[in-house]
Structures are given as structure tokens and as C-alpha cells.
Coordinates of C-alpha atoms in Angstrom, one line a residue:
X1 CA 0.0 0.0 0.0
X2 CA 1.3 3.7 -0.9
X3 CA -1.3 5.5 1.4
X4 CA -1.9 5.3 4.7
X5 CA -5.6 6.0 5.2
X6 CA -7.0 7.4 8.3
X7 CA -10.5 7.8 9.7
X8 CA -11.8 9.8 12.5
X9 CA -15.0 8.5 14.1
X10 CA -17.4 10.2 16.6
X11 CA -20.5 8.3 17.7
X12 CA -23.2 10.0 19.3
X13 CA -26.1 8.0 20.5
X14 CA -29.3 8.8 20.0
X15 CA -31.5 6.4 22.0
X16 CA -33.9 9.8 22.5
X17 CA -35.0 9.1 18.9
X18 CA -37.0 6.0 20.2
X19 CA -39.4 7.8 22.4
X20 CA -38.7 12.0 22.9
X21 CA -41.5 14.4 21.3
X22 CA -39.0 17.1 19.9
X23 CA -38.4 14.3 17.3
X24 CA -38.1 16.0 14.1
X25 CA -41.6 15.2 11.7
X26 CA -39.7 13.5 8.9
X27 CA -37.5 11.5 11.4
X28 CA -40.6 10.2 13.4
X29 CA -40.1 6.9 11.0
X30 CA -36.9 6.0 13.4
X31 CA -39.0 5.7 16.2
X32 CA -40.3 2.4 15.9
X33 CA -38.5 -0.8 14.2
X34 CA -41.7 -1.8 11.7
X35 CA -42.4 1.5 10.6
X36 CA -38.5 1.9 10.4
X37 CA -38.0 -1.4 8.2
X38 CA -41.4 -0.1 6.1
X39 CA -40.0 3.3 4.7
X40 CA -36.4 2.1 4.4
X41 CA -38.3 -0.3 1.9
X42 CA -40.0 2.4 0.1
X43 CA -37.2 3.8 -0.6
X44 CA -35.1 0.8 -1.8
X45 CA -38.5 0.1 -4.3
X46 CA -37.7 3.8 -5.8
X47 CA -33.9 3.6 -5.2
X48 CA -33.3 7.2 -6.3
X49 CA -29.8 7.1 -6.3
X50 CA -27.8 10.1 -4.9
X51 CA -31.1 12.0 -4.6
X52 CA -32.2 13.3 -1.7
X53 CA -35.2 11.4 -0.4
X54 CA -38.6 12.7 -0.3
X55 CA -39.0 11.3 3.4
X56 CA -36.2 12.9 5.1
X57 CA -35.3 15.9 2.7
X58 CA -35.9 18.5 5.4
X59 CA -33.9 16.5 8.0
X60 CA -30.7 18.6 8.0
X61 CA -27.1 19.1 9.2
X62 CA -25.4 22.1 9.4
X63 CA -22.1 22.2 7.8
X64 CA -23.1 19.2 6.0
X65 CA -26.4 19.0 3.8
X66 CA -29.5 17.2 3.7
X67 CA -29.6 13.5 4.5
X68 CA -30.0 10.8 2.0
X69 CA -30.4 7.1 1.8
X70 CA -27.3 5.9 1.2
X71 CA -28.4 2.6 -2.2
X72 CA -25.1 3.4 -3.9
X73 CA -21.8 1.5 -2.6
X74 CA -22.8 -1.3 -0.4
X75 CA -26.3 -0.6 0.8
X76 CA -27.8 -2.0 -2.0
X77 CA -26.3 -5.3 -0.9
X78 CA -26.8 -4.9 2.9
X79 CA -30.6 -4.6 2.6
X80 CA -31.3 -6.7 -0.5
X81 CA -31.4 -10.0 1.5
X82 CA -32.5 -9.2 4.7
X83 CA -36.4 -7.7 2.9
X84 CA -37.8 -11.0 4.3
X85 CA -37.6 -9.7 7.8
X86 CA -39.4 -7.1 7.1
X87 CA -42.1 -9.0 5.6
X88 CA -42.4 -11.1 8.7
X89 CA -42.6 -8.0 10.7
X90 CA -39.5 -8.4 12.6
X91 CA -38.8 -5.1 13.9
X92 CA -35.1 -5.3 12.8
X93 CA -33.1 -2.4 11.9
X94 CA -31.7 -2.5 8.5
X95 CA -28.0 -1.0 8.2
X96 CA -29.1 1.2 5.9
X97 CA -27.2 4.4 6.5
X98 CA -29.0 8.2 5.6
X99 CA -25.8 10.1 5.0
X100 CA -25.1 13.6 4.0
X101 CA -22.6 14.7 0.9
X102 CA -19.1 14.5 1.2
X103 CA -17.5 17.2 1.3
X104 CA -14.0 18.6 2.0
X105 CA -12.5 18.9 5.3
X106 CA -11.3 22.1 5.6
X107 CA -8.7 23.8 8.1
X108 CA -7.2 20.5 9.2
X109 CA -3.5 20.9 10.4
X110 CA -0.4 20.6 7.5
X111 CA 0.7 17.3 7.3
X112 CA 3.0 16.2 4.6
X113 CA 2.5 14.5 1.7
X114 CA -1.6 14.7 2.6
X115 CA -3.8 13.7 -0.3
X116 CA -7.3 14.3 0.8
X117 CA -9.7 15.6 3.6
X118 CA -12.9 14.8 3.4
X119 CA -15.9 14.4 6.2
X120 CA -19.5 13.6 6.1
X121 CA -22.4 12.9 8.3
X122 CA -24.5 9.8 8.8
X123 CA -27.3 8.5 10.7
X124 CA -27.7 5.0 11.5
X125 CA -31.6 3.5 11.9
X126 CA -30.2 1.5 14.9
X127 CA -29.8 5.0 16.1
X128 CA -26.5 6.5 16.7
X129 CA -25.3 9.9 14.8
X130 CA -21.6 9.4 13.0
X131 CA -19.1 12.1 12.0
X132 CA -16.5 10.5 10.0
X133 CA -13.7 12.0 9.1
X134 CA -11.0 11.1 6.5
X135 CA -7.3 11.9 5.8
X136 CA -5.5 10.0 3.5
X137 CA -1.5 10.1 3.6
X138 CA 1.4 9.3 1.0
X139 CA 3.6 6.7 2.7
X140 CA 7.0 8.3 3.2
X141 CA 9.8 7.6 5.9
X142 CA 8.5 11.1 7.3
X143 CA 5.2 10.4 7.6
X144 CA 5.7 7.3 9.5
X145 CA 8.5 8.2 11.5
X146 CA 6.3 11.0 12.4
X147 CA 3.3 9.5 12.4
X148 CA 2.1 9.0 16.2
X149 CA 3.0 12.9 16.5
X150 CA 0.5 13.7 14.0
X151 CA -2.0 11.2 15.0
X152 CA -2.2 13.7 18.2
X153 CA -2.5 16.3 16.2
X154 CA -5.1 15.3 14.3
X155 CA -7.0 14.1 17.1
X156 CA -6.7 17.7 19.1
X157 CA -8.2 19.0 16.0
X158 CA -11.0 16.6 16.1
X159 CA -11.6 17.3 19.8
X160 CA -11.7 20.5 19.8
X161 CA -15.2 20.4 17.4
X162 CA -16.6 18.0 19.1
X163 CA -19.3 19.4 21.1
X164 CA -20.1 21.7 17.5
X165 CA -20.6 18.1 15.9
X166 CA -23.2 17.1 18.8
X167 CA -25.2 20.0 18.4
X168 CA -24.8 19.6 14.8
X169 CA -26.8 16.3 14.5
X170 CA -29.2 17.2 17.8
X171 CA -30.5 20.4 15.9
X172 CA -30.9 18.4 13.2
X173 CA -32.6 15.6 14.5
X174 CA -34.8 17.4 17.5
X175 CA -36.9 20.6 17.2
X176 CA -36.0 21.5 20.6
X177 CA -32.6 21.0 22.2
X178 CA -32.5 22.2 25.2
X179 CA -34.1 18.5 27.3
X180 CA -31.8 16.7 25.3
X181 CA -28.7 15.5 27.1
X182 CA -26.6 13.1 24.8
X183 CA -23.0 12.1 26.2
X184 CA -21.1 11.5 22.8
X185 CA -17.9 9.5 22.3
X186 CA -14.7 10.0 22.5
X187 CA -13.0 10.1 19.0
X188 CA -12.1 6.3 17.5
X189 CA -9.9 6.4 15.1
X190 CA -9.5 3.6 12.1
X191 CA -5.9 3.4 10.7
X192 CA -5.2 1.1 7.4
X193 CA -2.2 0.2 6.4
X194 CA 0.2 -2.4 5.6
X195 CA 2.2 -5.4 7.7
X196 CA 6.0 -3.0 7.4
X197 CA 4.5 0.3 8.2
X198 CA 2.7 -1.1 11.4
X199 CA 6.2 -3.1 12.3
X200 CA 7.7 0.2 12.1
X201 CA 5.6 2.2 13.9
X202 CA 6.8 3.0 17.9
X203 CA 3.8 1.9 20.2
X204 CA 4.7 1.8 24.2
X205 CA 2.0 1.3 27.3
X206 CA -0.9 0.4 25.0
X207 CA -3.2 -2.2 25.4
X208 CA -3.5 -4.4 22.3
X209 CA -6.0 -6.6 21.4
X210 CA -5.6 -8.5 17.5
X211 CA -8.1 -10.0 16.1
X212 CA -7.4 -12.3 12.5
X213 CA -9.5 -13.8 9.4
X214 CA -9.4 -14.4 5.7
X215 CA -5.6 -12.5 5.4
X216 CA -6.8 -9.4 7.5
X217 CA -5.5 -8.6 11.1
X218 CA -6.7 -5.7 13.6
X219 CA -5.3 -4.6 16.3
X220 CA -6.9 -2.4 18.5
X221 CA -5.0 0.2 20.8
X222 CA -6.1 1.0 24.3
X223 CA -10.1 0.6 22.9
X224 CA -9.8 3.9 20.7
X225 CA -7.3 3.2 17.8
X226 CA -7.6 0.6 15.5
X227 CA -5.6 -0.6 13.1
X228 CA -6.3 -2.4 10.0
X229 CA -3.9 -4.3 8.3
X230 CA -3.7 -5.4 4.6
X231 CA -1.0 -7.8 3.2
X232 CA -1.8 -6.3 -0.5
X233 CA -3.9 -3.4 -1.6
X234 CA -6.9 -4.1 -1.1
X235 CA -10.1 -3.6 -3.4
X236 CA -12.3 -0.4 -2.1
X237 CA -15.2 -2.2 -1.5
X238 CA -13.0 -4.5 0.8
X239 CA -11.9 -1.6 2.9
X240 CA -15.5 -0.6 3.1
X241 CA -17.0 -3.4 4.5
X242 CA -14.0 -3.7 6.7
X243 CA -14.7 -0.3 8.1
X244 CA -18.1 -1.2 8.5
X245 CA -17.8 -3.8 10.7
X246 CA -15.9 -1.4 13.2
X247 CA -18.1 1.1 13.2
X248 CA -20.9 -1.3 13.7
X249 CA -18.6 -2.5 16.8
X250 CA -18.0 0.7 18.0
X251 CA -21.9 2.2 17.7
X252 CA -23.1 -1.2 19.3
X253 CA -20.7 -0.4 22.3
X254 CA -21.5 3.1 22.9
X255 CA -25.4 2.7 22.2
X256 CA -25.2 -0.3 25.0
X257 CA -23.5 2.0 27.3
X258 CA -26.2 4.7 26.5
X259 CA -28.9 2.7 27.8
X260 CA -27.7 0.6 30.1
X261 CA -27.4 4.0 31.8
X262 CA -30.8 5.0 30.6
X263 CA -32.2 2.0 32.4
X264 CA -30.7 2.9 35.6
X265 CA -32.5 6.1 35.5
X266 CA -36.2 6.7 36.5
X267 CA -36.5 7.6 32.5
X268 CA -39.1 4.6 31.6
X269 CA -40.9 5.7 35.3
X270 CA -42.3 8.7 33.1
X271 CA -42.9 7.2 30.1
X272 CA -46.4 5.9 28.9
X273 CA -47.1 2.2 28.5
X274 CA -46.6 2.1 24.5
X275 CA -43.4 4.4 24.4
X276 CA -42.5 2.6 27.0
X277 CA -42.9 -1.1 24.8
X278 CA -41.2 0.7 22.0
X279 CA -37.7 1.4 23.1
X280 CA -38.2 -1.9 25.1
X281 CA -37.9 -3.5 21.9
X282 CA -35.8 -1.6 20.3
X283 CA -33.1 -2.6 23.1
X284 CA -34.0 -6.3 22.3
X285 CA -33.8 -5.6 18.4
X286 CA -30.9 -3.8 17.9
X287 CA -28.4 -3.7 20.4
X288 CA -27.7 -7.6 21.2
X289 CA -24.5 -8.5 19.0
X290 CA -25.1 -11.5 18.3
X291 CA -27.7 -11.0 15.7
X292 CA -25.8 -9.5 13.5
X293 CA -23.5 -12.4 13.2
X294 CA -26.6 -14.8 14.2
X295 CA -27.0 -18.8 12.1
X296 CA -30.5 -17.8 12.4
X297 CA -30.6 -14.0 10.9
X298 CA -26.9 -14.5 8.5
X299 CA -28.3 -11.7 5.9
X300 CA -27.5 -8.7 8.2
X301 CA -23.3 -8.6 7.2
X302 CA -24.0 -10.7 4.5
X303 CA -20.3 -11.6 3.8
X304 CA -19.1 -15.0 6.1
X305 CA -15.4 -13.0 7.0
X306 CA -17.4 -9.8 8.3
X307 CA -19.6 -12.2 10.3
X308 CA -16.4 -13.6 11.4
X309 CA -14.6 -10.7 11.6
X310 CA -17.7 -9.0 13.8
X311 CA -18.0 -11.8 15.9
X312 CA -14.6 -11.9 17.0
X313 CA -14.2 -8.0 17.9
X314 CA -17.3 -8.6 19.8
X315 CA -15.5 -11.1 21.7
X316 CA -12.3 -8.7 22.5
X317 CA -14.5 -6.1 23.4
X318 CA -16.6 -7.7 25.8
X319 CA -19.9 -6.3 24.1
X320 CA -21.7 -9.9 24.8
X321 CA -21.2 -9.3 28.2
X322 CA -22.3 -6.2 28.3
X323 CA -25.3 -6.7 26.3
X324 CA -26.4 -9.8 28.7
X325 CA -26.3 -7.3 31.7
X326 CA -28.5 -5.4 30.1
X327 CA -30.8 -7.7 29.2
X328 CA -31.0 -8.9 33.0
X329 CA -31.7 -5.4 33.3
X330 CA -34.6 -5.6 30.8
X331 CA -35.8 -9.0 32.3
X332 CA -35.7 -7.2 35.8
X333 CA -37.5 -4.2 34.7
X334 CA -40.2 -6.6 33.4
X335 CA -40.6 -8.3 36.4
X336 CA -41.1 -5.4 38.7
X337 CA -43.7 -3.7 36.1
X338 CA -47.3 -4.0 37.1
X339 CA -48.8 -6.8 34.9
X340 CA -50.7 -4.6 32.8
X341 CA -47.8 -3.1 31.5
X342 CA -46.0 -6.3 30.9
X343 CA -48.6 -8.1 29.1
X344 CA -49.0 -4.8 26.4
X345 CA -45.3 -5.6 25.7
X346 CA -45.5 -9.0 25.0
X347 CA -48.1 -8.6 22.8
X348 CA -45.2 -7.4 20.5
X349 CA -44.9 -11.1 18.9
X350 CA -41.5 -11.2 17.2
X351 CA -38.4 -13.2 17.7
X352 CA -36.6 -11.2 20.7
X353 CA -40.0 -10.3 22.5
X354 CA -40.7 -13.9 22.6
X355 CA -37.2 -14.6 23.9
X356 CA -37.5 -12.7 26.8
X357 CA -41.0 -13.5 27.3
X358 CA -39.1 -17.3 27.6
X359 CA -37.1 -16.1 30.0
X360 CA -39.2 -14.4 31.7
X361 CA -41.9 -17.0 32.5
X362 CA -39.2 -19.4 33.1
X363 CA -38.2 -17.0 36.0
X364 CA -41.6 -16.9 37.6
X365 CA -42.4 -20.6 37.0
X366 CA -39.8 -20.8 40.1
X367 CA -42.1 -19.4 41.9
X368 CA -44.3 -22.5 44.0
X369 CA -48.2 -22.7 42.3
X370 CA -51.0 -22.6 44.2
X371 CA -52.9 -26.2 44.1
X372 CA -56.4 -25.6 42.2
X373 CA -59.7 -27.8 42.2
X374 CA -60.8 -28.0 38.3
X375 CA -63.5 -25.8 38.9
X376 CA -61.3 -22.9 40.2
X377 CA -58.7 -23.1 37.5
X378 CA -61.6 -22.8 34.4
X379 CA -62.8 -19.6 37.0
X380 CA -59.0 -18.2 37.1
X381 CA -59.0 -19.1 33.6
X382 CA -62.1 -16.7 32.4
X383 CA -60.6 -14.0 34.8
X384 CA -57.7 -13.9 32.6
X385 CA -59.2 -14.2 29.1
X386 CA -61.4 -11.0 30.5
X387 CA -58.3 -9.0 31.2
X388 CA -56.5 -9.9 27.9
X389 CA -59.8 -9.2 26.0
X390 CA -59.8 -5.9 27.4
X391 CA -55.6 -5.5 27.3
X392 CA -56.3 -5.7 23.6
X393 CA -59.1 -2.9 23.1
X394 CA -57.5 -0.6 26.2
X395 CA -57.4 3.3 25.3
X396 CA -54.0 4.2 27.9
X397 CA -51.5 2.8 26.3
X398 CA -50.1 6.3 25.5
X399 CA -50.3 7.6 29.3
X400 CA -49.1 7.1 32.8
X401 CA -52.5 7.3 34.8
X402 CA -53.7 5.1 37.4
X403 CA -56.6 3.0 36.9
X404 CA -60.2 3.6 39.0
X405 CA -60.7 0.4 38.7
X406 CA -58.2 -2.6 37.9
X407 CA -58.1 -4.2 34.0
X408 CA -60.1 -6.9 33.6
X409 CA -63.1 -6.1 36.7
X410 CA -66.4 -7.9 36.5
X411 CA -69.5 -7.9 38.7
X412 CA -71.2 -11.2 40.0
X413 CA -73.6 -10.6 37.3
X414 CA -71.8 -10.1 34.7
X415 CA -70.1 -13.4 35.1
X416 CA -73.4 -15.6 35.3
X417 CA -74.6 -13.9 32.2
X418 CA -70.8 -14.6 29.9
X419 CA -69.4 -17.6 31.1
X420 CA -71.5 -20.2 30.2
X421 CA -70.7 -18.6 26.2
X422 CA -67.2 -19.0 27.1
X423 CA -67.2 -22.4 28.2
X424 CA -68.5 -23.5 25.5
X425 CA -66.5 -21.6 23.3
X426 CA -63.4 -23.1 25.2
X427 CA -65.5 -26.9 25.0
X428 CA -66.5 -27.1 28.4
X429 CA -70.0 -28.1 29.6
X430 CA -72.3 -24.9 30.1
X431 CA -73.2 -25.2 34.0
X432 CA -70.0 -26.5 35.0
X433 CA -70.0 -23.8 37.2
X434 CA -74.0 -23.3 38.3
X435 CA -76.0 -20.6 38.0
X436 CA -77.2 -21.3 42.2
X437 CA -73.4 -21.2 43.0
X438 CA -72.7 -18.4 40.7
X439 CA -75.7 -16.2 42.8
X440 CA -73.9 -16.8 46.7
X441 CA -73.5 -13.4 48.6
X442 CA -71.5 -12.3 49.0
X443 CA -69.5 -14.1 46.2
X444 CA -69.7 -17.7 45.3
X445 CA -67.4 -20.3 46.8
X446 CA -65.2 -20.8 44.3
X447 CA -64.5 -17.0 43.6
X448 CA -63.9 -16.8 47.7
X449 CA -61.6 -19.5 47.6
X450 CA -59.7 -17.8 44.9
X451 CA -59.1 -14.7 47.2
X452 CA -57.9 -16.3 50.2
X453 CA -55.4 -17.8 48.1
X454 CA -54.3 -14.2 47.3
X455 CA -55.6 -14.7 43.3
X456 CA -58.7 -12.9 43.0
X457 CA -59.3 -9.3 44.6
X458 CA -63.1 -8.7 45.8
X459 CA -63.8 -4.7 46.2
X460 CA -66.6 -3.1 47.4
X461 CA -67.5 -0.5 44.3
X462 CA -68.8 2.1 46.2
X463 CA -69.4 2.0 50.6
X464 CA -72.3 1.4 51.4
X465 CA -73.5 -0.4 48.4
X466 CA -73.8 -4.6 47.9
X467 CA -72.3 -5.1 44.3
X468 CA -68.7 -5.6 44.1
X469 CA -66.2 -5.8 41.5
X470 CA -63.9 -8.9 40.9
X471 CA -60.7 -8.9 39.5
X472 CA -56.9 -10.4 38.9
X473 CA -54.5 -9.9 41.5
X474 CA -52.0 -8.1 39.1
X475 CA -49.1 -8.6 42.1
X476 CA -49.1 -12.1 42.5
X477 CA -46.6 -13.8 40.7
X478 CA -48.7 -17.0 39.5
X479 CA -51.6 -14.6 38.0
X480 CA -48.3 -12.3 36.3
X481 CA -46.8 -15.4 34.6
X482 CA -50.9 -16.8 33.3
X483 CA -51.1 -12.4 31.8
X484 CA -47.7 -13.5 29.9

């Protein structure tokens, strides 16, 4: 190789995309992974090459331009075998990228022998904002005996527009700032070169970690540097997808880090039930590693040595780790919700809802079960298809208000006159439960027995007055795992 190409990363997450109302109009698409995976498909139908699209056209960065899907280079590839996702409504995020021009880099220290500065902007659906910079250098004796030297240099210069980057992409991505507190990376620099200019390069007190396939090594430098190394020059579309893969590393690791922290705030505490679901999924959907390098969903990198290559930075860089931690964070958050809340999430059916829901019941199945007489159980049983027949038709999914009265409530009456229809329905015989015991004050038998074992709450509606609504125990842990 005669160059020695250099690229200047800054990732700033932007989780906030998933659920905050200062989302910009013609970004509102981002918000949620099927609406997501629906217009990125409109657009790959038109495909209007190096055109700004009609969906995002006002979405804008200053110092850049308007954003664009990015169909030319690679993206054409990336998305064209992973469309059957989409059609199964998995709320997958397709590495799509909407970029803006490229354009020079302008005022960037003298180097020798530099070729070309050049930076654009790009937003990721997965959500994370990237400023990418690039240099590329003649190899001389000069330039790499000088090299770590300039490296700093460079990398003051990149730091000291950092926080003019943020704001670039939040004013371009929210109407108003000012709620909006994003903690953005530090600057991760990619380095390509070949096997003698890396020998002769001076490195001392850094941690290395290298990573080898298919003829290319990287070797990444105290988790901010890496360096990608090329036995021959390689073809551009090689260094591309080689680049990709880091980024993809890099964005996976800072967006974990984003909402693991997220998670540990009262954030989701404020949030109504369906915005709440939302970025619940998205966590499940995007951020676990291991899908993009999964047997089961292969079309994502859809070349076997970045699947390889992806899998194995991964490894170095402890992101499966980090994602399980979060996802017992998930799974715990779960478990403490109030039933209600739970059951509207996993009414998501996709593959990583389903997953946790897995997990999830397998946690509370450790919890001991109450012994029930057949009759009880078909009684507990019509209690819950109640609930989840309301859960579906339920108009406050979009608000944190507390109920007057819990999902699912019925009055003695109201049961004698449906659940003979239901028993039936279900192929039981009508009168398993009788009418005579069905009309006991102040509740029949079976319904008492349910609530003194803690499964069935009996409230007076109104003091004073004899009728009485009957409903689930939403705490109790048997009842929680029959809602999931």
C-alpha cells in the first residue's frame, strides 16, 4: 500500500430518537423498528440514487447537507437480502445508513505529503449519529517516523469540534434541544495500512487486542485506535466493509453503554405504556451483538469474514457481556412492572420479544403454584381471558394514569350472564360452574376460595352499596406469569 488512510469516528447515541417528542416530523419513521423497516423499503423500491429522499429531505445538518439514503456503494447489498424480515414483521433495523454529501475537510493541520480531507455525516436507523472523518496520507519515511506525532495532532483537532458536531446532529434531528442531554464519544480512530508500516511504527504502554481472518489482522490500541492491516492493496469495497464492521462495533458499544445507563435512570418511570414497549424493543432488536452475526438471521453482514470478523471484535470487546447485563436489566425491569404493562409488551410477537418472554416466564415458573380444584382453575381461567380481551381494546397505552378500577373487573352478574358462552366456546359443559353457586352473597365459593389464596381481589364499588367488582391480582406472581 502507498497510502496510509486514516478515519476519525465520533459516535453519538441517539436512544432519544425512540421515544422524545422534539423528534423532528420527517425523522418520526426512526421511532419504531416496523415503521423503520417499512420506509427504508420504500425507498429501496424507488432507489433514487444520490437523490435526496422525499421522506427525510428537510432532515438537516449544518455544515453538512441534507440527508439521504445511502443505495449506492454497499447498501444495496446490505438490505437486499435481509427484505424478508421485514415482511415477517421483525422489527429489525436495516444497516441502511441516511448520509449527507461529502465534502472537504477544511482547516485541518499541514501534514506532509496529505492527499485528501474529506468528512461527512451519517445517521444509522439502529440509532446513533456518526461524524466521519478522512485523511488520507502518502507513505513516506517522514510520515511514518512522524506519524504517532501527527496522529495527536489530528486528534486535538478533532476534539476541539466535538461538542459543534453534537449539536450539529441534535438540531438536526430534535426541534428543541434544550431537554436533550446526549453524552457522545470520544474520537475512535481507524488506521489502514500495511504489515512493514505497522512493524515500524513506535507503540509503548498500549493495550492491544488482534483479532485475525481471511488474510486481514486488527489490532486495537487502548479501545480507541484501530488498526487495519492489509497484506496487498486491497479492493475499495473491501476496505469498506471492513470499516463497516468497526463502526458497527464501536456504535453497538457506545449505544449499550447509553442505555444501560438509561435504564438505571427513572427515564421509563415517566414514560407511557406504548413508548415505553417501544424502546423496550428496540433494546431487544438492535443492540444484542449476536444478531448480527446470528446462524438464524446471516443476511444482516451478509459476507461470512465480516460475520467472522464481527464476531470476534465482539469477543475482544466484551460487548456480549455487556449486552447480557443489560438484558437482565430488561428482564428485571419486566418483572417489577405492574402486569398490565408487561402483558402490552408482549403482545409485540416477534423473535426477541418472545425470547425474553421465555425467559421471563421461566423465571416466575420458580415461583411455588397454588394447588387448584378443576373448577377454580376454568374460574381463574375466564378472569384472565377477560383481562386480555380488554388488554387488547385498552385506550392508555399512551399515558401514565392510574386506573379507577383494575383491567379486567367484572361484577357477579356479569359473570353468570358470559361464562357459560365462554365455556363452551373453550368446550366445556355450560353449567360446570351453576347458576345457584354463581348467585352466593356475598360471592360464590369458588370466587372466595380464589381470594384467600391471594388470586382474586373482591372490592366493594362504592361504601355502602352490595355489588362488588372482581378482578386479577396483578401482584401475584402465578396470575403475572398466566397475563404472559
Amino acid at each position: 500500500m502507498n497510502e496510509i488512510y486514516l478515519t476519525f469516528y465520533q459516535f453519538i447515541p441517539l436512544i432519544e430518537i425512540a421515544y422524545s417528542p422534539e423528534l423532528r416530523d420527517h425523522l418520526k419513521f426512526l421511532a419504531e423498528g416496523n415503521t423503520t423497516a417499512e420506509t427504508i423499503e420504500k425507498s429501496y423500491k424507488n432507489k433514487k440514487i444520490c437523490e435526496t429522499s422525499e421522506d427525510i429531505k428537510t432532515a438537516f445538518f449544518s455544515t453538512y447537507s441534507d440527508l439521504r439514503w445511502s443505495w449506492y456503494d454497499d447498501g444495496y447489498n446490505y438490505y437486499r437480502n435481509f427484505r424478508s424480515f421485514i415482511f415477517q414483521k421483525q422489527p429489525l433495523r436495516p444497516l441502511v445508513p441516511i448520509i449527507s454529501r461529502t465534502i472537504k475537510w477544511k482547516g485541518t493541520p499541514t501534514i506532509a505529503s496529505k492527499i485528501v480531507s474529506t468528512k461527512k455525516a451519517e445517521l444509522s436507523p439502529i440509532l446513533i449519529g456518526r461524524s466521519i472523518k478522512k485523511i488520507i496520507l502518502k507513505k513516506t519515511d517522514k510520515n511514518v517516523r512522524d506519524f504517532e506525532s501527527n496522529l495527536k495532532l489530528l486528534l486535538r483537532f478533532c476534539n476541539k469540534s466535538k461538542n459543534k458536531e453534537k449539536m450539529c446532529f441534535l438540531n438536526g434531528v430534535f426541534k428543541e434541544t434544550g431537554s436533550i442531554s446526549i453524552q457522545d464519544s470520544d474520537i475512535i480512530t481507524i488506521i489502514e495500512t500495511d504489515p512493514l508500516t505497522y512493524k515500524n511504527l513506535n507503540f509503548t504502554n498500549q493495550k492491544i487486542i488482534r483479532i485475525y481472518y481471511g488474510g486481514i489482522e486488527l489490532f486495537v490500541h487502548d479501545m480507541k485506535k484501530v488498526y487495519v492491516i492489509y497484506k496487498e492493496k486491497p479492493p475499495k469495497v473491501l476496505r469498506k466493509r471492513v470499516e463497516k464492521i468497526v463502526s458497527l462495533v464501536f456504535s453497538l458499544k457506545f449505544l449499550i453503554q447509553r442505555a444501560t445507563y438509561l435504564l438505571s435512570t427513572d427515564l421509563l418511570e415517566n414514560m407511557g405504556i406504548r413508548a415505553v414497549s417501544n424502546i423496550m424493543e428496540y433494546f431487544l432488536s438492535s443492540l444484542n451483538p449476536s444478531i448480527y452475526s446470528s446462524q438464524n438471521i446471516p443476511n444482516l453482514l451478509p459476507k461470512h469474514y465480516q460475520r467472522m470478523l464481527f464476531k470476534s471484535l465482539c469477543r475482544k470487546m466484551n460487548l456480549l457481556n455487556n449486552f447480557s447485563y443489560l438484558f437482565e436489566k430488561i428482564k428485571k425491569k419486566i418483572l417489577d412492572m405492574p402486569a398490565y404493562e408487561a402483558s402490552f409488551f408482549f403482545r409485540k410477537k416477534n423473535i426477541f420479544t418472545n425470547d425474553l418472554r421465555d425467559k421471563v416466564i421461566l423465571t416466575l415458573a420458580e415461583e411455588p403454584e397454588p394447588e387448584l380444584t378443576e373448577k377454580e382453575r376454568l374460574m381463574l381461567d375466564f378472569f384472565v381471558y377477560q383481562y386480555k380481551k380488554e388488554l387488547e381494546n385498552d385506550a392508555l397505552y399512551d399515558f401514565k394514569v392510574r386506573r379507577k378500577k383494575t383491567l379486567g373487573s367484572m361484577s357477579r352478574n356479569f359473570i353468570r350472564q358470559n361464562i357459560n358462552l365462554w365455556l363452551e366456546v373453550k368446550g366445556f359443559p355450560i353449567n360446570t360452574i351453576t347458576d345457584n353457586e354463581l348467585k352466593k352473597t356475598p360471592v360464590a365459593d369458588v370466587i372466595s376460595r380464589l381470594n384467600k389464596k391471594d388470586l382474586i381481589i373482591i372490592d366493594q364499588v362504592e361504601k355502602g352499596k352490595a355489588e362488588l367488582h372482581l378482578s386479577l391480582n396483578e401482584a401475584n406472581k402465578f396470575i403475572e406469569k398466566l397475563l404472559l
